[in-house]
Short mmCIF file of C-alpha atoms and ligand atoms in Angstrom, two decimals:
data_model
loop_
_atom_site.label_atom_id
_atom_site.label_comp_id
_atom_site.label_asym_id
_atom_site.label_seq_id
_atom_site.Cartn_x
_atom_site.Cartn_y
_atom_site.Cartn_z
CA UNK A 8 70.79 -11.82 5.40
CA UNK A 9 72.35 -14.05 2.61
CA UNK A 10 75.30 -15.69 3.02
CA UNK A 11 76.17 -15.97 -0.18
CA UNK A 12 77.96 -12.22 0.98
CA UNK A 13 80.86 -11.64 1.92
CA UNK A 14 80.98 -12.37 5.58
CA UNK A 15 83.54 -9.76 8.22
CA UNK A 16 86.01 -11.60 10.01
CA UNK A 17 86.62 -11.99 13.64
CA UNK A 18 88.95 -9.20 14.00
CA UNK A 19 86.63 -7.08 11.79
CA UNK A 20 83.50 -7.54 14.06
CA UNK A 21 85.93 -6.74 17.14
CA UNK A 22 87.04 -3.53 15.45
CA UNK A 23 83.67 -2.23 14.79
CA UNK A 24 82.32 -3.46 18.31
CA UNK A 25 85.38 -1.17 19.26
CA UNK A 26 84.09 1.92 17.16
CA UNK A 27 80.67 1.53 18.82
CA UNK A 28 81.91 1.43 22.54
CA UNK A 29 84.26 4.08 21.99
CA UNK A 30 80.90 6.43 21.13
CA UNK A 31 78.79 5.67 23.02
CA UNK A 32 81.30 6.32 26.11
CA UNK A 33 82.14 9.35 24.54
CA UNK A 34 79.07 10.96 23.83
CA UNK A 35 77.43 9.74 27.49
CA UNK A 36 80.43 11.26 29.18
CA UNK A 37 79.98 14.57 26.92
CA UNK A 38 75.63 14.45 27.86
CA UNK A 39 77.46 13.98 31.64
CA UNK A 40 79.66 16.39 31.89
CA UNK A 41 77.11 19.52 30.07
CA UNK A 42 74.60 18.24 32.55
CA UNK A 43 77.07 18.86 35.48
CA UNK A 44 77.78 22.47 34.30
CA UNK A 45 81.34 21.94 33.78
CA UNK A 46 81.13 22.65 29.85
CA UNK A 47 78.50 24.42 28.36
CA UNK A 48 78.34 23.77 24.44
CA UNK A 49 75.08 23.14 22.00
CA UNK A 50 75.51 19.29 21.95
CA UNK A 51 73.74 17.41 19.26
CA UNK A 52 73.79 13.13 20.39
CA UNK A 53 74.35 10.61 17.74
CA UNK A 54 73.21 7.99 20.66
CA UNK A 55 72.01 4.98 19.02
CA UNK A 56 73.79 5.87 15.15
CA UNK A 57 76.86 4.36 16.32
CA UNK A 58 76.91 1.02 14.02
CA UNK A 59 76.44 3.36 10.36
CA UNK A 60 80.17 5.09 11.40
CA UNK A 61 81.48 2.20 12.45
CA UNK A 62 81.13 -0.59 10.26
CA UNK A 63 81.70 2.17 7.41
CA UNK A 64 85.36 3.11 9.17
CA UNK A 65 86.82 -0.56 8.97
CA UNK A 66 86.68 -0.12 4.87
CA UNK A 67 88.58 3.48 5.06
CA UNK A 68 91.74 4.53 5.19
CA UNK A 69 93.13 7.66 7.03
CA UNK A 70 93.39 9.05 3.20
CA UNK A 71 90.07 8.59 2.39
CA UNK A 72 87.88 11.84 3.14
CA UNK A 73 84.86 12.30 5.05
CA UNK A 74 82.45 15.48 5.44
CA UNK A 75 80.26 15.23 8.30
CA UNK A 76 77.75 17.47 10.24
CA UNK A 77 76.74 19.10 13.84
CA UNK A 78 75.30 15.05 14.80
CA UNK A 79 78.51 13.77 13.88
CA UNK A 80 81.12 13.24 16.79
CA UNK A 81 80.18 8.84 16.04
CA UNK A 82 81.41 10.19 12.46
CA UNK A 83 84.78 11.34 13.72
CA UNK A 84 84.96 8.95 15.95
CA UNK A 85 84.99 6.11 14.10
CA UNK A 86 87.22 7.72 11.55
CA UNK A 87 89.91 7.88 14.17
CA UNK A 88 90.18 11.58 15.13
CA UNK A 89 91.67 11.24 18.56
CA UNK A 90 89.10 11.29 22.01
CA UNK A 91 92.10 13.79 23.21
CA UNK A 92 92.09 16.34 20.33
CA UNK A 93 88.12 15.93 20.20
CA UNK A 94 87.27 17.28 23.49
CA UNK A 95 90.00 19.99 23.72
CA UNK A 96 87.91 20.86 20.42
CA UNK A 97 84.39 20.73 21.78
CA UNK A 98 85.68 22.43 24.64
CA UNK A 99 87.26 25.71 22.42
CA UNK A 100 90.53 24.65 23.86
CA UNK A 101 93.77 25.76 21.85
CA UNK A 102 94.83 22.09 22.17
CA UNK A 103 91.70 20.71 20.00
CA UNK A 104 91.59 19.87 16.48
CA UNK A 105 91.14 23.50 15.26
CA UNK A 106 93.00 25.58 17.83
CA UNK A 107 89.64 25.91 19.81
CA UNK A 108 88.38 27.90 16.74
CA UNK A 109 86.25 25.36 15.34
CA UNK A 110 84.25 24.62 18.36
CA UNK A 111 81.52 21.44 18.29
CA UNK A 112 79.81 22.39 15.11
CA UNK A 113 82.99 22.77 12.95
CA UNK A 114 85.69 19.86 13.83
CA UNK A 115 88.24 19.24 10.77
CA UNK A 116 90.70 17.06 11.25
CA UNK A 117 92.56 16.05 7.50
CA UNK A 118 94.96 13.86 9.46
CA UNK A 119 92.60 11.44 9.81
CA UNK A 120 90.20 12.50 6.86
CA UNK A 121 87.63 14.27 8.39
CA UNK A 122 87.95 17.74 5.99
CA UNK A 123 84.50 19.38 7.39
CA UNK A 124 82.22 19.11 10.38
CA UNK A 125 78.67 21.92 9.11
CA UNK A 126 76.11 23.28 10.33
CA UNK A 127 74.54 23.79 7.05
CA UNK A 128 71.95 20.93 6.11
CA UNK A 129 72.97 19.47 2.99
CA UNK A 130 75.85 21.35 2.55
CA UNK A 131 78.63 17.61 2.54
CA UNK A 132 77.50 16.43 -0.11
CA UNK A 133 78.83 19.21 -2.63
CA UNK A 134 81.68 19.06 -0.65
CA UNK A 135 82.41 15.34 -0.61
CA UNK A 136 82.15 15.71 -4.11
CA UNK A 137 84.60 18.38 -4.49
CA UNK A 138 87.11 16.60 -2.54
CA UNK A 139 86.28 13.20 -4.65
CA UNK A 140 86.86 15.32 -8.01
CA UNK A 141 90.00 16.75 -6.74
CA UNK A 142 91.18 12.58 -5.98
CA UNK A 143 90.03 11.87 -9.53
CA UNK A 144 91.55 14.62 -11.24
CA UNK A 145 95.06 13.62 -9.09
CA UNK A 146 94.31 9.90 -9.96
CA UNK A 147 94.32 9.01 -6.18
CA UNK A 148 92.69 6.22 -4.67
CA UNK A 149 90.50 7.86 -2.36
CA UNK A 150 87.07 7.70 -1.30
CA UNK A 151 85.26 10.69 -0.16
CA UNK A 152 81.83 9.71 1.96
CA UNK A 153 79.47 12.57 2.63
CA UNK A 154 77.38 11.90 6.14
CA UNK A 155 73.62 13.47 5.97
CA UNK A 156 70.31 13.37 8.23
CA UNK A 157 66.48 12.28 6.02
CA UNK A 158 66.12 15.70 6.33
CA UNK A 159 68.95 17.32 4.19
CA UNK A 160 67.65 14.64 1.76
CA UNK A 161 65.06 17.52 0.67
CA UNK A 162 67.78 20.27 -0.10
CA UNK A 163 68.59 21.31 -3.26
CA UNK A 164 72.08 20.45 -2.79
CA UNK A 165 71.41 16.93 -2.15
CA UNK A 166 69.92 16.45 -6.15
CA UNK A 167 72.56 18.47 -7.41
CA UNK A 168 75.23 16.68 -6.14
CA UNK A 169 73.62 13.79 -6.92
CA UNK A 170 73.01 14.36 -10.23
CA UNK A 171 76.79 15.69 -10.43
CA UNK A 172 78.41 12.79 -9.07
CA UNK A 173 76.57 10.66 -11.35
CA UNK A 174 77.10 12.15 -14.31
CA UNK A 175 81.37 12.71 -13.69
CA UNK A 176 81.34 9.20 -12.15
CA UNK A 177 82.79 10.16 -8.87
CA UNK A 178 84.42 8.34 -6.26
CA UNK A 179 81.68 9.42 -3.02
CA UNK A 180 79.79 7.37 -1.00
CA UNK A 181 76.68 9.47 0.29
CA UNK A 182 75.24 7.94 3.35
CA UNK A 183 71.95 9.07 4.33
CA UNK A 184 71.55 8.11 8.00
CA UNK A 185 68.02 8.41 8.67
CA UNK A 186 67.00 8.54 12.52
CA UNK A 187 63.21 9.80 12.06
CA UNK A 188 63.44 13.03 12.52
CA UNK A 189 64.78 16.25 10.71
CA UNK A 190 65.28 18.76 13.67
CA UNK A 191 61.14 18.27 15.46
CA UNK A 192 60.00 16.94 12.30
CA UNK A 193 58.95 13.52 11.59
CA UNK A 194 60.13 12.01 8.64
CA UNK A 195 56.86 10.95 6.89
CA UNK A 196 55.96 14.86 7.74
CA UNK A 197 58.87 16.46 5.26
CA UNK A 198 59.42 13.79 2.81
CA UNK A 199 57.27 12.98 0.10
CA UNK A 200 58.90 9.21 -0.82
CA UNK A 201 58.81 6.37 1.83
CA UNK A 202 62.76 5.48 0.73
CA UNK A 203 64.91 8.18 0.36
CA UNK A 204 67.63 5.37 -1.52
CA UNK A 205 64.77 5.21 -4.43
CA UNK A 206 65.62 8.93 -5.12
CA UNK A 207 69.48 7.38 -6.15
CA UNK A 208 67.34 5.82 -9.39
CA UNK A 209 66.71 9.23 -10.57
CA UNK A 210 70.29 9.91 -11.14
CA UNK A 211 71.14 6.40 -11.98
CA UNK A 212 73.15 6.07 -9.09
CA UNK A 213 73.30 2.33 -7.41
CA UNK A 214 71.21 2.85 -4.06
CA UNK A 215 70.78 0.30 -1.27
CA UNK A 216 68.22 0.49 1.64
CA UNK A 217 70.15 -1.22 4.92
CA UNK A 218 69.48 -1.85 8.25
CA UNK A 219 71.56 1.05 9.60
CA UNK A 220 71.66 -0.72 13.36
CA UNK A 221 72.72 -4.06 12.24
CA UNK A 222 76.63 -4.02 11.75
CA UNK A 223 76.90 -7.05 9.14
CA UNK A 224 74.41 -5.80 7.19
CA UNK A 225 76.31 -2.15 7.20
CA UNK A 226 79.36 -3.34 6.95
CA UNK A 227 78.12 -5.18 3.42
CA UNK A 228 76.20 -1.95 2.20
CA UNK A 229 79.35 -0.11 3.14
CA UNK A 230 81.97 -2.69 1.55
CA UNK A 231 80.35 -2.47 -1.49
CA UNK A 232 79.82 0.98 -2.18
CA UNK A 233 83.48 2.22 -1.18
CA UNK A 234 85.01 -0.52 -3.44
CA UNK A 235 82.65 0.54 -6.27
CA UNK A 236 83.75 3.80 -5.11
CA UNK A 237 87.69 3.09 -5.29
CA UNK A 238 87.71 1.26 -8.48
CA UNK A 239 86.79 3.79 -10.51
CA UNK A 240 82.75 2.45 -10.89
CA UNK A 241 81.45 6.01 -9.66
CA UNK A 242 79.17 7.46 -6.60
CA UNK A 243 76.24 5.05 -4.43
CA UNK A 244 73.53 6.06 -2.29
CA UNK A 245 72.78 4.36 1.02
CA UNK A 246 70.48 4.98 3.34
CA UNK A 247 70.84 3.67 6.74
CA UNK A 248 67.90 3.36 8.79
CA UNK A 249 68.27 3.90 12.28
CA UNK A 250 66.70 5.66 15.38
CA UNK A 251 68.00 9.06 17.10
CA UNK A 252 67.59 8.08 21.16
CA UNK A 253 67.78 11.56 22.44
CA UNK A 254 66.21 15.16 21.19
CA UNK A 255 67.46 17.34 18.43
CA UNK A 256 69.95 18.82 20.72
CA UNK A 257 70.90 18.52 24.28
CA UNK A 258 68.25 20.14 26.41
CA UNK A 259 65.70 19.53 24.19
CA UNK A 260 62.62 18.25 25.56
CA UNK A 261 61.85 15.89 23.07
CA UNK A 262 58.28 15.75 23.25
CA UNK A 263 57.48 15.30 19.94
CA UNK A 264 58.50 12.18 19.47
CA UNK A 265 56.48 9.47 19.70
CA UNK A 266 57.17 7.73 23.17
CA UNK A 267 56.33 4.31 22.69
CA UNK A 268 58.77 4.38 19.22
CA UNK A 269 61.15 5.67 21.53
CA UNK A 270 61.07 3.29 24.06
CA UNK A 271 61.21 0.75 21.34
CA UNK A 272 64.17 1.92 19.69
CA UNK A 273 66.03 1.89 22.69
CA UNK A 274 65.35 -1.35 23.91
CA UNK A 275 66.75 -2.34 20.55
CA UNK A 276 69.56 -0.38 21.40
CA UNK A 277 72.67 -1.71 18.84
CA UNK A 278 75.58 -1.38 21.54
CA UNK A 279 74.35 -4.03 23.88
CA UNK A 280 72.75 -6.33 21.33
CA UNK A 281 76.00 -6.76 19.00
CA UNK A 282 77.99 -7.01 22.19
CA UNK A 283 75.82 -10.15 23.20
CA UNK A 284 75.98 -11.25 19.54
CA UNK A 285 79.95 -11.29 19.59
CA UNK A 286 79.89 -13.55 23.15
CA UNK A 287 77.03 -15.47 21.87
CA UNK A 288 78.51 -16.71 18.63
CA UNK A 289 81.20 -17.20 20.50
CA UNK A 290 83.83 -14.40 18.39
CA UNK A 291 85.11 -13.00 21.82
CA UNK A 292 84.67 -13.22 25.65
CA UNK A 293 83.57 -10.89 28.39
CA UNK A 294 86.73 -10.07 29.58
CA UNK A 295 87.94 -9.15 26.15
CA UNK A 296 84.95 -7.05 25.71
CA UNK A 297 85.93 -5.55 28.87
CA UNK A 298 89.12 -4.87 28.61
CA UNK A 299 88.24 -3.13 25.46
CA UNK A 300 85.68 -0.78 27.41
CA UNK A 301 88.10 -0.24 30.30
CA UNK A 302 90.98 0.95 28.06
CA UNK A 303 88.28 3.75 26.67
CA UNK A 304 87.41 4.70 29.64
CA UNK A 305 90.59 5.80 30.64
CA UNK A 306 91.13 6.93 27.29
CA UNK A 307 88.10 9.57 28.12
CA UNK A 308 89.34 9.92 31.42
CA UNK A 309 92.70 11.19 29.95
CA UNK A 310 91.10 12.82 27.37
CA UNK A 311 88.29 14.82 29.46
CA UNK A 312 91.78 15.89 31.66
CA UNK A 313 93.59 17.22 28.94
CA UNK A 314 90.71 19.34 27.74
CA UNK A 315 89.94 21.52 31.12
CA UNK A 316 93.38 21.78 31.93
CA UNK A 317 94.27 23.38 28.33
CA UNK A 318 94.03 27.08 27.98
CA UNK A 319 91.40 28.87 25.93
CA UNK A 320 93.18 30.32 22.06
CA UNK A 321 94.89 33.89 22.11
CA UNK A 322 93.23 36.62 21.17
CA UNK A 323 96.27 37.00 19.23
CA UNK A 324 94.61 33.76 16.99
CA UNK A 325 91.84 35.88 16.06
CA UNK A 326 93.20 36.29 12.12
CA UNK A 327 95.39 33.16 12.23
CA UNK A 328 94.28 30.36 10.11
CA UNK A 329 91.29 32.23 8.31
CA UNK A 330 93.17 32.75 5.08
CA UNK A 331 96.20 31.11 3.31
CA UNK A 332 97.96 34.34 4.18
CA UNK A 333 97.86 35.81 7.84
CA UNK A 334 96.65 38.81 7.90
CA UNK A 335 97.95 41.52 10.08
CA UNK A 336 96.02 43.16 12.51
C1 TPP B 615 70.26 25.01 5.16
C2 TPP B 615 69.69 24.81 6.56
N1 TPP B 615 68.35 24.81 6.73
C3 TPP B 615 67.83 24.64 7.97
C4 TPP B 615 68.66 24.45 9.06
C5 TPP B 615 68.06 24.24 10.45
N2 TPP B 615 68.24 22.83 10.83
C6 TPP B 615 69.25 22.44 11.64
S1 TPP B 615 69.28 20.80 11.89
C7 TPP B 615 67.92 20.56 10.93
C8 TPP B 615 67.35 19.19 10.74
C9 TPP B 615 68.18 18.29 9.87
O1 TPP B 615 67.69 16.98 9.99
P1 TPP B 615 68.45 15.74 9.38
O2 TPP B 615 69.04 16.13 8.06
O3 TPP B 615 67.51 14.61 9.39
O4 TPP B 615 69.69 15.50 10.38
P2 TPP B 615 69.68 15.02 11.90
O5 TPP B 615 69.75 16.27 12.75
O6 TPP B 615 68.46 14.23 12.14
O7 TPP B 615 70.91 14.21 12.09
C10 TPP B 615 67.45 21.78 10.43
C11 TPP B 615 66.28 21.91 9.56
C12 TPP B 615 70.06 24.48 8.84
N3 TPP B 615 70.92 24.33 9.83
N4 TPP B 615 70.54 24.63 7.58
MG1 MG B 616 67.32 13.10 10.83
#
């Protein structure tokens, strides 16, 4: 990596280190508690995508927008929607994010930016750019990112938007995190380019290729796409490479993928390695590291609490919320 970039600070590389752990404890207390039959919920793991998110995040404000998909609780995550809300959400509680009505596959929280959580591959990026117009048009400052898989990288709506972005100089950050696989698909399988950032050229949209595990690296691609973004110099591609550790979706027996890639990815797994990076270079201790993983912990604890003990929504919620107007039943 040059140096000649700019280089995150000490508090920077603590926040993002933060981001990370507060995933990763998430999602292995979510694979935890579906395993013991407690929750029962289609659960798709971002285990092992947790740097992209993160070193994204520190560049954002709470104003800025972000569309994400079914993979995408690191997404919200990082972008601060609260543990507490987050599980009363997976968990169709009335408490959650969207009354329980939203469920895992379609989070929104605009407090903290996160406008739409699809099912529908490919379907952010239109949106992302819809929400970036409507900042442009309003002369705001904001950024709108739109989170995708490789896979949605062959959808129509990925070109389009694109080729739309481009052209009305949005301000959109599309981040293509590519983990290998599109559902049981391979990559090389479905895609007919090795880099999905050299598609960017044929919209001529600035496109970089990072290491989507290494957090300086990210946090460089990112800084330098949302500040093109924010000062007015239009949309950038970036694909992030990085590995998915688990199967499409929980349950899944993940048996085509190859194991040995597998078992390399996750002995390369980015948690541990940055955390040893940070002591190592000497930007924080142990026991600050530690105290940082206790406090989520209990932050899960608190927040796993708060989502069994809150009631399910009222049937009475059934037509609240779907329109601008309530309808009457
Ligand atoms: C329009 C559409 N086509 C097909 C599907 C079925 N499907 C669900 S996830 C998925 C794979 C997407 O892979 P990728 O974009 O790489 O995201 P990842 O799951 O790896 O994060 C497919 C094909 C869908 N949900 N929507
Ligand atoms: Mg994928």
């Amino acid at each position: 990596m040059s140096t000649d970039r700019p280089q995150p600070e000490r508090r920077t590389l603590i926040d993002i280190y933060r981001r990370m752990a507060l995933i990763k404890q998430n999602d292995e207390r979510f694979r935890s508690i579906i395993k013991s039959g407690k929750l029962v919920m289609p659960y798709y793991s971002p285990r092992g995508q947790e740097v992209i998110p993160s070193a994204l995040a520190v560049h954002l404000n709470d104003g800025d927008y972000l569309c994400t998909i079914y993979r995408g609780i690191h997404d919200m995550l990082a972008k601060g929607v609260p543990s507490k809300l987050l599980w009363a959400e997976l968990a169709g509680r009335s408490t959650g994010t969207c009354k329980g009505k939203g469920g895992p596959m379609h989070v929104t929280h605009p407090a903290s930016g996160v406008m739409v959580t699809t099912g529908i591959v490919g379907s952010t990026m239109p949106i992302a750019n819809g929400l970036a117009l409507a900042a442009q048009i309003r002369g705001e400052k904001r950024v709108a990112i739109a989170m995708f898989g490789d896979g949605a990288s062959n959808i129509g709506a990925f070109h389009e938007s694109l080729n739309l972005a481009s052209v009305w100089k949005l301000p959109v950050v599309f981040i293509c995190q590519n983990n290998r696989y599109a559902e049981h698909t391979p990559y090389a399988a479905c895609t007919s380019i090795e880099r999905v950032s050299d598609r960017g050229a044929a919209y001529s949209m600035p496109s970089i290729h990072v290491n989507g595990n290494d957090p300086v690296a990210m946090w460089q691609a990112a800084g330098e796409a949302v500040s093109r973004a924010r000062n007015g110099g239009g949309p950038t591609l970036i694909e992030a490479m990085t590995f998915r550790f688990h199967g499409h979706i929980f349950g899944d027996a993940d048996a085509y993928m190859d194991p040995a890639q597998k078992a390399e990815a996750m002995n390369q797994d980015p948690v541990p390695i940055f955390r040893e990076s940070l002591i190592k270079q000497g930007h924080a201790s142990e026991g600050e590291l530690g105290a940082i993983e206790a406090e989520i912990a209990q932050e899960i604890d608190a927040a796993v609490a708060f989502a069994l003990a809150s009631p399910y929504p009222d049937v009475a919620e059934l037509r609240r919320d779907v329109f601008a107007q309530e309808i009457e039943a």
